[in-house]
Coordinates of C-alpha atoms in Angstrom, one line a residue:
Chain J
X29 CA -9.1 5.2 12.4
X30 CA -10.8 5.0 15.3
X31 CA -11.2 7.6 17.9
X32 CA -7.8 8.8 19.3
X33 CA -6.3 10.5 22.5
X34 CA -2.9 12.7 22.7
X35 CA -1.1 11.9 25.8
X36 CA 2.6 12.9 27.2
X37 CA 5.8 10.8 27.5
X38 CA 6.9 10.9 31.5
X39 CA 10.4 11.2 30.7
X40 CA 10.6 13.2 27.3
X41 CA 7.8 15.0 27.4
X42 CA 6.8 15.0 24.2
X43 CA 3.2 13.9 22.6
X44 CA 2.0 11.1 20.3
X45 CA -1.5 9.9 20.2
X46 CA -3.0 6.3 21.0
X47 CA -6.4 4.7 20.0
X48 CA -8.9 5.2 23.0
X49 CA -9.3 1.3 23.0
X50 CA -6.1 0.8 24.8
X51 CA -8.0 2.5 28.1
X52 CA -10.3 -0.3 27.9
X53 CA -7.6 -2.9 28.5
X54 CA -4.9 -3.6 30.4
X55 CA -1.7 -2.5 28.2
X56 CA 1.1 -0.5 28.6
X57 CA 2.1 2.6 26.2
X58 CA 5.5 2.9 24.5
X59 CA 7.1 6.7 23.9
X60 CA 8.1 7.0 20.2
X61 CA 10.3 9.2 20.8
X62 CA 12.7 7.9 24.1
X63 CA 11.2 4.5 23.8
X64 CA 9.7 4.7 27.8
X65 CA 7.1 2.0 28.3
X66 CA 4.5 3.2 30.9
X67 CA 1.7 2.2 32.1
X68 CA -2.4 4.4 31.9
X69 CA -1.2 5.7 36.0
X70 CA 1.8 8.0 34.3
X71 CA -0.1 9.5 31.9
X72 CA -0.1 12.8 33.0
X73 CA -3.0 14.5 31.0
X74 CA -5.2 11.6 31.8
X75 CA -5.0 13.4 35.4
X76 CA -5.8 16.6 34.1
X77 CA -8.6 15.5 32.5
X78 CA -6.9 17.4 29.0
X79 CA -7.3 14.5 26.4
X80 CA -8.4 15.4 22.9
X81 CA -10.2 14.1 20.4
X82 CA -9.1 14.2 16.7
Chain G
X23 CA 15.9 -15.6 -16.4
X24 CA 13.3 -15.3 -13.5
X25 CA 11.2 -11.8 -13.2
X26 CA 12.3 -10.6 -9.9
X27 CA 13.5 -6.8 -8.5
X28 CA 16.9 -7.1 -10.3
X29 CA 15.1 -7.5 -13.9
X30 CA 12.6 -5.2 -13.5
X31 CA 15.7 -2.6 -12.7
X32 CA 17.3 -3.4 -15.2
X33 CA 14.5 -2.7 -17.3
X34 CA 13.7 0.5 -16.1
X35 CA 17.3 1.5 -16.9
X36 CA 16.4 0.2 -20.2
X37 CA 13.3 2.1 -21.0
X38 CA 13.1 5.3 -18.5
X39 CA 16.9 5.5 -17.4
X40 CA 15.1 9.2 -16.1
X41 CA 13.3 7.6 -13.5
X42 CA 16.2 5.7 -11.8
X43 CA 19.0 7.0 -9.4
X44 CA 21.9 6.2 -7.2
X45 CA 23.2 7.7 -3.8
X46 CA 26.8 6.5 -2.8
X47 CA 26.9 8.5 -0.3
X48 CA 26.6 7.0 3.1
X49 CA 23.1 8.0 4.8
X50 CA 21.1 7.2 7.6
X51 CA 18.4 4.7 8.0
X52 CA 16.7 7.0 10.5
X53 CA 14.7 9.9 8.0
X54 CA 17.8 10.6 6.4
X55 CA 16.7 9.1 3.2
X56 CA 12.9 9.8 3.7
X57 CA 14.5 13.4 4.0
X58 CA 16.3 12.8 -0.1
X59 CA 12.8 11.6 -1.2
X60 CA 11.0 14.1 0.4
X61 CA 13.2 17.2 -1.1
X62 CA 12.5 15.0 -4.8
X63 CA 9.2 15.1 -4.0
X64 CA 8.9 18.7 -3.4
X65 CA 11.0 19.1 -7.0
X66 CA 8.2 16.9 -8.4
X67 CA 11.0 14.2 -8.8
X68 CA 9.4 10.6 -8.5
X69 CA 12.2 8.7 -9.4
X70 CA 13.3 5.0 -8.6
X71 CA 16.5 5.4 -5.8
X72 CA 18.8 3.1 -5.0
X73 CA 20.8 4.3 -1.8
X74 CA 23.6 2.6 -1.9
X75 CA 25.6 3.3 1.6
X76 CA 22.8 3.0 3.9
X77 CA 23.2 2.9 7.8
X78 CA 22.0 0.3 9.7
X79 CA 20.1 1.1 13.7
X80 CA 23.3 -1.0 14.9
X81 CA 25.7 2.0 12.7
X82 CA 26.9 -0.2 10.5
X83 CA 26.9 1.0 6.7
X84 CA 27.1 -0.5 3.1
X85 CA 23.4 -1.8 2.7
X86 CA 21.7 -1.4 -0.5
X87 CA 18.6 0.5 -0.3
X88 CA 16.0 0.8 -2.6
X89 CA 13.1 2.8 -2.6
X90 CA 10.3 5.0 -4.8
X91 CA 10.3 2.0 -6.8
X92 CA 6.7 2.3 -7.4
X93 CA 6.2 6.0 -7.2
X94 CA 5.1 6.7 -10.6
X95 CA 2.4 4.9 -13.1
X96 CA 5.3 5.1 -16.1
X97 CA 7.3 2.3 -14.1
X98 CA 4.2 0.4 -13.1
X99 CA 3.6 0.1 -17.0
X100 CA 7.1 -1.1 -17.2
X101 CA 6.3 -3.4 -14.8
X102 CA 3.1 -4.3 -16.3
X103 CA 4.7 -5.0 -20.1
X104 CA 4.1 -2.0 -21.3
X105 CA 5.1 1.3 -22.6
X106 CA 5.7 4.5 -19.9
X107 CA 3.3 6.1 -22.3
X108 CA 0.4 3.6 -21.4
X109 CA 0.0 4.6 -17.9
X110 CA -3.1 5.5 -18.0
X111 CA -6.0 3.9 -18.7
X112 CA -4.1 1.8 -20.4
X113 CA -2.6 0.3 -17.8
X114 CA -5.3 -0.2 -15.4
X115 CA -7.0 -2.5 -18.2
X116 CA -4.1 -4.2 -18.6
X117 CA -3.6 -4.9 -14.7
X118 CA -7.2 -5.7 -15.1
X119 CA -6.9 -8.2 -18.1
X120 CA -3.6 -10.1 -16.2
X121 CA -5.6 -10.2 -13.3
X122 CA -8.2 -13.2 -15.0
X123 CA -5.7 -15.2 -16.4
X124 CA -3.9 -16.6 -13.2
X125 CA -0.8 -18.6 -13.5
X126 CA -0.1 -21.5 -10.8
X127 CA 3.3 -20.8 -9.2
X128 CA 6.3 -23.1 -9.6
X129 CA 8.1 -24.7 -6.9
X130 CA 11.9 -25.2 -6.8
X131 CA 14.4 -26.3 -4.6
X132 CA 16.2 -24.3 -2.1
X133 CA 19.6 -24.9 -4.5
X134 CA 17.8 -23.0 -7.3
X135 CA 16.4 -20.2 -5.3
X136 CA 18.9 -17.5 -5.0
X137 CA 16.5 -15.7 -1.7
X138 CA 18.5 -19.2 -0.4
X139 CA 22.0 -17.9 -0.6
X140 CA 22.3 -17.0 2.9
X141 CA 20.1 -18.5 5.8
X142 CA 20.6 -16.6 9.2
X143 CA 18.8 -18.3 12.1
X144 CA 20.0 -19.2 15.7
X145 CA 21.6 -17.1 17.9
X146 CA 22.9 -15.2 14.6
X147 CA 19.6 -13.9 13.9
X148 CA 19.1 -9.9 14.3
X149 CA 16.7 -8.3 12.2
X150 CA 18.4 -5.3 13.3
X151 CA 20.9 -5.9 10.8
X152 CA 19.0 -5.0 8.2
X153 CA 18.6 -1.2 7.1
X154 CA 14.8 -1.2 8.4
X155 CA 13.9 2.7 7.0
X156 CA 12.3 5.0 9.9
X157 CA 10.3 7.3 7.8
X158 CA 8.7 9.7 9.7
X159 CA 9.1 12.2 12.8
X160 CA 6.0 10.4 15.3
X161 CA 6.9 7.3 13.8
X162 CA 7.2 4.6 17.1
X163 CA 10.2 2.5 15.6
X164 CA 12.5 1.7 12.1
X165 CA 9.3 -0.2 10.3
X166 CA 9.1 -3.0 7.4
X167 CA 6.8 -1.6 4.3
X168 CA 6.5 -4.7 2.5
X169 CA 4.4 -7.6 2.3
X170 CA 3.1 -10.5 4.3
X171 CA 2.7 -14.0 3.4
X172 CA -0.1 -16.2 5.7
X173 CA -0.9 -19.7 4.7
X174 CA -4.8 -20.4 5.8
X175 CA -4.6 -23.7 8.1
X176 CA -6.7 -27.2 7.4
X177 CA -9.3 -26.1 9.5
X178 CA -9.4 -22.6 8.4
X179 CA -12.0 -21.1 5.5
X180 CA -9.5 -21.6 2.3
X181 CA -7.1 -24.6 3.5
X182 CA -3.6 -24.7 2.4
X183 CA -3.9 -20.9 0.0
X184 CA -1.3 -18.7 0.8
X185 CA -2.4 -15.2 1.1
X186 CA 0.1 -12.1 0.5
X187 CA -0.9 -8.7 1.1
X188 CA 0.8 -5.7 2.4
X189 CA 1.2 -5.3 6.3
X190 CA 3.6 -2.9 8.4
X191 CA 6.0 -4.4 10.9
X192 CA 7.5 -2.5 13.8
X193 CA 10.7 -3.6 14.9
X194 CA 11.1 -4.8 18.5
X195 CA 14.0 -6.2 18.9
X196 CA 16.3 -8.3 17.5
X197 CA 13.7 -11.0 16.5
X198 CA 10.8 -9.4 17.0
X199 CA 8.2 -7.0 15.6
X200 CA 4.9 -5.7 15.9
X201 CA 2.3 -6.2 13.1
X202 CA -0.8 -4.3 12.5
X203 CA -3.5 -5.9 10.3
X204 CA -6.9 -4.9 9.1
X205 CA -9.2 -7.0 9.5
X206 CA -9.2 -8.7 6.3
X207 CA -7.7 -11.9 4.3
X208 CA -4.6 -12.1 6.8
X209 CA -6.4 -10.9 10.1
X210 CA -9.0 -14.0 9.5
X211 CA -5.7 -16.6 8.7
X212 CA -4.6 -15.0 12.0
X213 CA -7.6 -15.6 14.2
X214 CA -7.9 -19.4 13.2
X215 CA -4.8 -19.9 14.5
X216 CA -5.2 -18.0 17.6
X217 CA -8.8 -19.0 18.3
X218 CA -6.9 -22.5 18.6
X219 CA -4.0 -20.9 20.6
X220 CA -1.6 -21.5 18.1
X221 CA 0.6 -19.4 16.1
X222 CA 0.6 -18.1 12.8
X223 CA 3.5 -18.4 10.5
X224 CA 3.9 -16.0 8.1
X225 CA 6.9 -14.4 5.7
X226 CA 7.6 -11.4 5.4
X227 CA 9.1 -10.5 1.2
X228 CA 11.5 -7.5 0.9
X229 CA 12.6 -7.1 -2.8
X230 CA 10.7 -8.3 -5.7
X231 CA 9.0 -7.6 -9.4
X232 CA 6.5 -4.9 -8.9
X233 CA 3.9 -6.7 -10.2
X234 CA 4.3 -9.5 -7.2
X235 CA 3.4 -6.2 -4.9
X236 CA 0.5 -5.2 -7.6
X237 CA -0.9 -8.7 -6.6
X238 CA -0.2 -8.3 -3.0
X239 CA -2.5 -5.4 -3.1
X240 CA -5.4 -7.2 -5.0
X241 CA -8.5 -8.6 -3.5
X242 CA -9.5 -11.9 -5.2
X243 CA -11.5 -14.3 -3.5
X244 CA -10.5 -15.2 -0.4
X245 CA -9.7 -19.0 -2.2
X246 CA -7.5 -18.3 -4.3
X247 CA -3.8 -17.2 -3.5
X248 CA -2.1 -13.9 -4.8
X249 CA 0.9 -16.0 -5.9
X250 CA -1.3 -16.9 -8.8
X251 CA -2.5 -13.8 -9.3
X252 CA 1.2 -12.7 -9.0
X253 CA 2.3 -15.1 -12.0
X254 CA -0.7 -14.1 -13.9
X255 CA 0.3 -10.3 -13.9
X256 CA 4.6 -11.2 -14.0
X257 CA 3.1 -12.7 -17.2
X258 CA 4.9 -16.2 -16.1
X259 CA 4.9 -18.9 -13.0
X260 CA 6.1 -17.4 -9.7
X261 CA 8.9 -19.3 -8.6
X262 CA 8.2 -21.0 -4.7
X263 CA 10.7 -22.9 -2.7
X264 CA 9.9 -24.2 0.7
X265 CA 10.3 -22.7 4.3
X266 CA 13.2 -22.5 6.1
X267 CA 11.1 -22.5 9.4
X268 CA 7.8 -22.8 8.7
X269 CA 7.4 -26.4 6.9
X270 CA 7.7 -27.3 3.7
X271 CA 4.2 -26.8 2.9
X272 CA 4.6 -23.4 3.6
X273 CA 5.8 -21.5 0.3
X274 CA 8.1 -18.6 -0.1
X275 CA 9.0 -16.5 -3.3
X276 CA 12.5 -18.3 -4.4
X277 CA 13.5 -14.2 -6.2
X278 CA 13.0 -12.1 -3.1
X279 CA 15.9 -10.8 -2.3
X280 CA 15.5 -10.9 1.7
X281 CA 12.3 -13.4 3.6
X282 CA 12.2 -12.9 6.9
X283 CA 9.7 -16.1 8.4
X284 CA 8.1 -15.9 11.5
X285 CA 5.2 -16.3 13.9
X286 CA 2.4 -14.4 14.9
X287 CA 1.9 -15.0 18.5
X288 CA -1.3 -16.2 19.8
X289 CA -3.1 -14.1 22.3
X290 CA -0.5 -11.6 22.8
X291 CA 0.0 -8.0 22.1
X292 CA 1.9 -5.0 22.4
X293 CA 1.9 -1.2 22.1
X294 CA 2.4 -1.0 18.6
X295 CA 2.9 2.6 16.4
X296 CA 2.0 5.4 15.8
X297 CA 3.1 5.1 12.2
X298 CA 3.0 7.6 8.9
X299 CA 0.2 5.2 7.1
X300 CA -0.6 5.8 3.2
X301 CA -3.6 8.8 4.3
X302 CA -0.6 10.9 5.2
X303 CA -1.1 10.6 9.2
X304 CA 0.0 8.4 11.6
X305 CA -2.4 5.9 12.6
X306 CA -2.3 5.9 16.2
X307 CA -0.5 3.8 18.7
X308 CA -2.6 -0.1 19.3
X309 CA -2.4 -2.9 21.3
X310 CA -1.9 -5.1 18.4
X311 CA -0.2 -8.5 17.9
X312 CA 3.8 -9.3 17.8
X313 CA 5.8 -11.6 15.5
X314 CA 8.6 -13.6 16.8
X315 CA 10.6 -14.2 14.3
X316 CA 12.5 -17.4 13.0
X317 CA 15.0 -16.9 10.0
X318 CA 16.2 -14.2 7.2
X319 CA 17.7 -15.6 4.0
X320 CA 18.2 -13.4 1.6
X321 CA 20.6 -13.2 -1.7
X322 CA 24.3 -11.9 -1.8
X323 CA 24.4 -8.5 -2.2
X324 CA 21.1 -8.1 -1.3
X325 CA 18.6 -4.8 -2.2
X326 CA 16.4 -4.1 1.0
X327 CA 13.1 -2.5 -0.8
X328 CA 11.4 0.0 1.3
X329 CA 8.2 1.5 0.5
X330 CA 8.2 5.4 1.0
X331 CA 4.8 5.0 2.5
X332 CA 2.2 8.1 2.7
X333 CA 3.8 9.6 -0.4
X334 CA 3.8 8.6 -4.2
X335 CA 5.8 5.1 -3.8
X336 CA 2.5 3.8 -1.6
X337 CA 0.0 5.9 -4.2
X338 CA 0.5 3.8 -7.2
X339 CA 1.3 0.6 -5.7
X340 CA -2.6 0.9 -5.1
X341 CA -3.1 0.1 -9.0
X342 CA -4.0 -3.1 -7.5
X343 CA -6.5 -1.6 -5.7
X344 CA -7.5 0.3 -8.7
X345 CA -7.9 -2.9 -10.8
X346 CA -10.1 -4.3 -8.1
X347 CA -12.6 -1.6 -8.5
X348 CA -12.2 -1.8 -12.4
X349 CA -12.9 -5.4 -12.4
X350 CA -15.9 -4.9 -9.8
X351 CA -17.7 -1.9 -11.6
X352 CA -16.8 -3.7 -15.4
X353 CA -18.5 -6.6 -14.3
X354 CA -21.7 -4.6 -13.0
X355 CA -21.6 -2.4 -16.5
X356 CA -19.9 -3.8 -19.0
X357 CA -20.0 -0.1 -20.8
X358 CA -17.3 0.9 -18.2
X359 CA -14.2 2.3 -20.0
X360 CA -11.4 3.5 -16.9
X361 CA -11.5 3.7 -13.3
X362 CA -9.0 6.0 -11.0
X363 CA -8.3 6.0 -8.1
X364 CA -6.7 10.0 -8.0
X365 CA -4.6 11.3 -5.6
X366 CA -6.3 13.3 -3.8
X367 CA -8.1 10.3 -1.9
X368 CA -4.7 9.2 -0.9
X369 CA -5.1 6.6 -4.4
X370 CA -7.4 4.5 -1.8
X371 CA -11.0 6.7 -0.8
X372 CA -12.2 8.4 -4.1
X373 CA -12.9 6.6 -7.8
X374 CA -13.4 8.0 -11.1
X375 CA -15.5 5.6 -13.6
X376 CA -15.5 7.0 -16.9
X377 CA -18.5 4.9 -19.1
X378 CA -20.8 4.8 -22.4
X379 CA -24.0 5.1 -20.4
X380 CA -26.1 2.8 -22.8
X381 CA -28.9 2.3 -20.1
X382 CA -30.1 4.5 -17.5
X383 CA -29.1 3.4 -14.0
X384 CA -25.4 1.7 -15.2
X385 CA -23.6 4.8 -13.4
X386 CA -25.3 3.7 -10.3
X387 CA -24.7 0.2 -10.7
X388 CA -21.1 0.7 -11.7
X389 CA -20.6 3.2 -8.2
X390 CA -22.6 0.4 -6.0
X391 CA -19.9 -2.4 -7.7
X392 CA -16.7 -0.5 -6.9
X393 CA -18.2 0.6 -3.4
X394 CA -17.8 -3.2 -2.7
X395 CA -14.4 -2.8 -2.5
X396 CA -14.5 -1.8 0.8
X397 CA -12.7 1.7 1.2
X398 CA -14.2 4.0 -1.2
X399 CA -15.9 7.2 0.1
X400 CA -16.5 8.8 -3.0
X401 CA -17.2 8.1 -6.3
X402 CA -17.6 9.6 -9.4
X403 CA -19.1 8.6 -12.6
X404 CA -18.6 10.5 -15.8
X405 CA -19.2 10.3 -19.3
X406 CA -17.2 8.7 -21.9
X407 CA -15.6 12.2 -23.4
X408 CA -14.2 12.8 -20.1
X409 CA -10.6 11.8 -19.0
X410 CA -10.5 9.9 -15.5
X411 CA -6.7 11.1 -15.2
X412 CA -7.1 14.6 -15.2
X413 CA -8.9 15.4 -12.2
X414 CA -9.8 18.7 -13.6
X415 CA -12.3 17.5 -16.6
X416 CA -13.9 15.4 -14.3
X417 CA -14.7 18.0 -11.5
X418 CA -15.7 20.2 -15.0
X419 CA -18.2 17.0 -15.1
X420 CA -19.1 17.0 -11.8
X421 CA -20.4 21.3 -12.1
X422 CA -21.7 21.4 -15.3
X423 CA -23.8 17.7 -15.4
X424 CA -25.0 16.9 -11.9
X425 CA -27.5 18.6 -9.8
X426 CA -26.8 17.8 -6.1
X427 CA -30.6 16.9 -5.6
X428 CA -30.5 14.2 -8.2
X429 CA -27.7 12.9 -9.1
X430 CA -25.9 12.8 -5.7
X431 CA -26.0 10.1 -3.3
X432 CA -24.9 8.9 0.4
X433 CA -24.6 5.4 1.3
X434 CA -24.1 4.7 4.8
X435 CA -22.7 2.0 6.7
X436 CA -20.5 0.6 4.8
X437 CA -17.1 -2.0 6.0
X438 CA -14.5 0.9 5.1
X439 CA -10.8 1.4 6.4
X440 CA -9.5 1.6 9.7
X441 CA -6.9 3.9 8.6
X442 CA -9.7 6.8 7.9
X443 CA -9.1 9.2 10.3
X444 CA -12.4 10.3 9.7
X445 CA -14.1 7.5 11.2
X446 CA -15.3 6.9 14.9
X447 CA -15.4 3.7 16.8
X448 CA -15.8 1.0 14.4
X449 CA -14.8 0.6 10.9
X450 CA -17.9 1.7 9.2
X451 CA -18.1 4.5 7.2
X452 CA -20.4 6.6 4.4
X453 CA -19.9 6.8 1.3
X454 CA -20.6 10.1 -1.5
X455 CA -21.3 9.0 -5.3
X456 CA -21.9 11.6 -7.9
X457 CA -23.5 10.6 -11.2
X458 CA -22.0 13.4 -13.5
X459 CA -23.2 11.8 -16.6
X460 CA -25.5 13.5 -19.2
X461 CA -29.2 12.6 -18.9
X462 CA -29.7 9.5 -21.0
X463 CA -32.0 10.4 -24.0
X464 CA -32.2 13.9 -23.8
X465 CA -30.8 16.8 -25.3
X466 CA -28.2 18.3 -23.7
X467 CA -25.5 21.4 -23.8
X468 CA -22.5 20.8 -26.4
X469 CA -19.0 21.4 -25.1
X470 CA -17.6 24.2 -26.6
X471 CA -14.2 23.4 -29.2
X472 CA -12.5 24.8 -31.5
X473 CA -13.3 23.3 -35.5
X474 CA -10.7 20.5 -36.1
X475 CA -9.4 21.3 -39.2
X476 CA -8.7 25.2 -38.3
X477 CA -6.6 23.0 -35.2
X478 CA -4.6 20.9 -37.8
X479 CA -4.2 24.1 -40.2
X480 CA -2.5 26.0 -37.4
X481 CA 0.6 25.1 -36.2
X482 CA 1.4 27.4 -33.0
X483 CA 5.3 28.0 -33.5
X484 CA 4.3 29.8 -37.1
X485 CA 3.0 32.6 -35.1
X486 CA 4.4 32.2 -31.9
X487 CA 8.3 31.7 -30.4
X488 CA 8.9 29.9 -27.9
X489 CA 5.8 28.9 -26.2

């Protein structure tokens, strides 16, 4: 698996993780939990810089 | 009659009625019956369910579910021809043996194949309707378990084979799905379609002999098709019938009980996962590719199979994976005896090779052969007294007849699974292999036992009740 980051649903606030690779393109995220499709600009840790590595 | 799902179940009724359940009881797709197999699983409970009131995402109940059908090595035997009491060793040789003698499939006409029964395509098709299992809590979506069927093109690298091996699907939509592939036999079918801008058909086959799935998880030469391989371990011809949608070149198992055909898009991907993946984490969310789908047919009645992936179902339906390896490290040494594939690495990332070392170096060879595979990360080698199945004797190996400065190993760099948490950027990894075998022509420690004929003289209920 290659390197991962947590991020944070907009609407439900809840956390899944995605593979870093999907910063380097242009591709939206999908919630697991409500289903929300966002793009990178709502991902609110990636503003506060709190992104982890697994 | 044809080997398919229905006469394997009603062999495992047969020979281990134990090992096979029913649920009446109407239940939820979503975790409700990854919650029943999870509470078995805690019990120690393995056995074959068939739900048979499952829920539908749309609410709608009544579908036949089956699951845990390959959760334990006793119905794999079954499976394989033989007795639940040869699933060890025994069985892997066996999967092994089958494996060499391929059988071309047989094609038949639609009118003869009973996945035929019912065709949905149009405007009527909603994949939806199926009971499509969501397993686990971060899962993204209800997901398909089972496996894909690719047909290389003309201009690809094996023209015309059809290649079956096990993908996950995420449903979409009504007809469509995500698809996440490694990059192996179907990734490179795939790419020659999309490096052409074209795109791939493939079928997707829900419900059928475990030993079609034991082939699905084998990794012959990229030339020659896992229907053969399937026919050689069903022990007869797998029965074909053409494509609904994808031409009739294109071949699908006439005794699934459901196809779903398709196409994977060219050049077009979506966020796809995270997903519960058979190392017992979710592999993260991708950009991967999506399938638009074209048809289901499927049989009256029919049994949706659902693999009960990242627990026992997914563990020894990788005793096609564990014949691989056997196969790779018997033709390096032909002194090897058993392989494993234990457990504890998830049935996928650790081997045990039990051989009669007749030549120094052979537990070396043998490791190097099965590290060929491709996902290994650790392997053992013991000696012929030493029982690959019980982990315990072969860790007993591993402290008492290796020295870490000599008989240990690391091999880096090596193509291993995307799925390895473990691993960083790319798909390489390293790989641990232990040589716990006695030094060849030396003297060494005896094992300690007890004499055998004070063991036959005593039998244990003449001096103690109720042990």
């Amino acid at each position: 698996m290659a390197n991962v980051f947590w991020l944070t649903c907009p609407q439900c606030s809840k956390r899944f993780y995605a593979e870093t690779s999907m910063l380097k393109i242009k591709t939206n995220f999908r919630c697991p939990f409500c289903e929300l499709v966002f793009d990178r600009d709502q991902i609110e840790e990636e503003k506060e810089e709190k992104w982890q590595k697994i | 009659m044809a080997k398919d799902l229905r006469s394997f179940l009603e062999d495992l009724r047969a020979k281990l009625p134990e090992n096979y359940l029913e649920v009446g009881k109407e239940i939820d797709s979503r975790f409700e019956t990854s919650a029943i197999l999870k509470h078995m699983e805690d019990r120690k409970n393995f056995s074959t369910v068939l739900f048979k009131n499952v829920k539908n995402i749309k609410g709608v109940s009544g579908h036949r579910v089956l699951s845990n059908l390959t959760a334990s090595r006793e119905n794999m035997a079954i499976g394989a021809g033989l007795s639940p009491e040869q699933s060890g060793g025994d069985l892997t040789r066996e999967v092994s043996r089958k494996s060499k003698q391929p059988l071309a499939p047989r094609v038949v006409p639609a009118k003869e194949a009973p996945v035929k029964q019912n065709i949905v395509t149009g405007k009527d098709l909603d994949i939806g309707d199926l009971p499509v299992i969501r397993h686990h809590e971060m899962d993204a979506a209800p997901y398909f378990t089972m496996a894909v069927v690719a047909r290389h093109p003309e201009w690809g690298i094996a023209p015309g084979v059809h290649n079956v091996s096990f993908h996950r699907m995420m449903y979409q939509g009504p007809s469509q799905t995500g698809i996440h592939m490694s990059p192996i036999h179907t990734w490179h079918v795939f790419r020659s379609y999309e490096e052409r801008n074209l795109p791939c058909p493939i079928a997707y086959v829900i419900g059928h002999h475990p030993m079609f799935y034991v082939s699905a998880n084998m990794n012959p030469p990229i030339d020659q098709s896992e229907y053969d391989l399937a026919g050689g371990l069903m022990d007869e011809p797998l029965r074909l019938t053409p494509s609904e949608t994808l031409g009739d070149d294109f071949l699908v198992p006439a005794d699934a009980e459901i196809v779903i055909e398709g196409e994977i898009l060219a050049n077009r991907r979506e966020p796809e996962a995270p997903f519960g993946e058979w190392t017992r984490y979710y592999g993260p969310q991708r950009s991967n590719p999506v399938v638009a789908i074209k048809a289901v047919t499927h049989r009256n009645d029919s049994i949706y199979l659902d693999n009960f992936i990242g627990h026992r179902d997914m563990d020894c339906l990788t005793l096609g994976w564990e014949g691989t390896v056997y196969n790779r490290a018997k033709a390096a040494v032909p002194t090897v005896l058993d392989v494993c594939l234990p457990h504890s690495g998830c049935c996928g990332y650790h081997a045990y090779i039990r051989i009669k070392k007749t030549v120094p170096g052979q537990p070396i060879n043998a490791a190097m052969a099965a590290l060929s595979w491709g996902f290994l990360k650790l392997v053992v080698v013991v000696d012929e007294d030493i029982d690959v199945f019980d982990e315990e004797k072969v860790w007993w190996a591993v402290a008492t007849r290796a020295q870490a400065g000599k008989q240990v190993q690391v091999v880096r760099g090596l193509r291993g699974s995307i799925l390895d948490p473990s691993i960083e950027e790319t798909v390489e990894h390293d790989a641990l292999i232990i040589d716990a075998t006695k030094p060849f022509g030396k003297a060494y420690a005896e094992a300690i036992k007890i004499p055998e004929e004070a063991m036959q003289k005593i039998r244990l209920e003449d001096y103690i009740k109720g042990l």
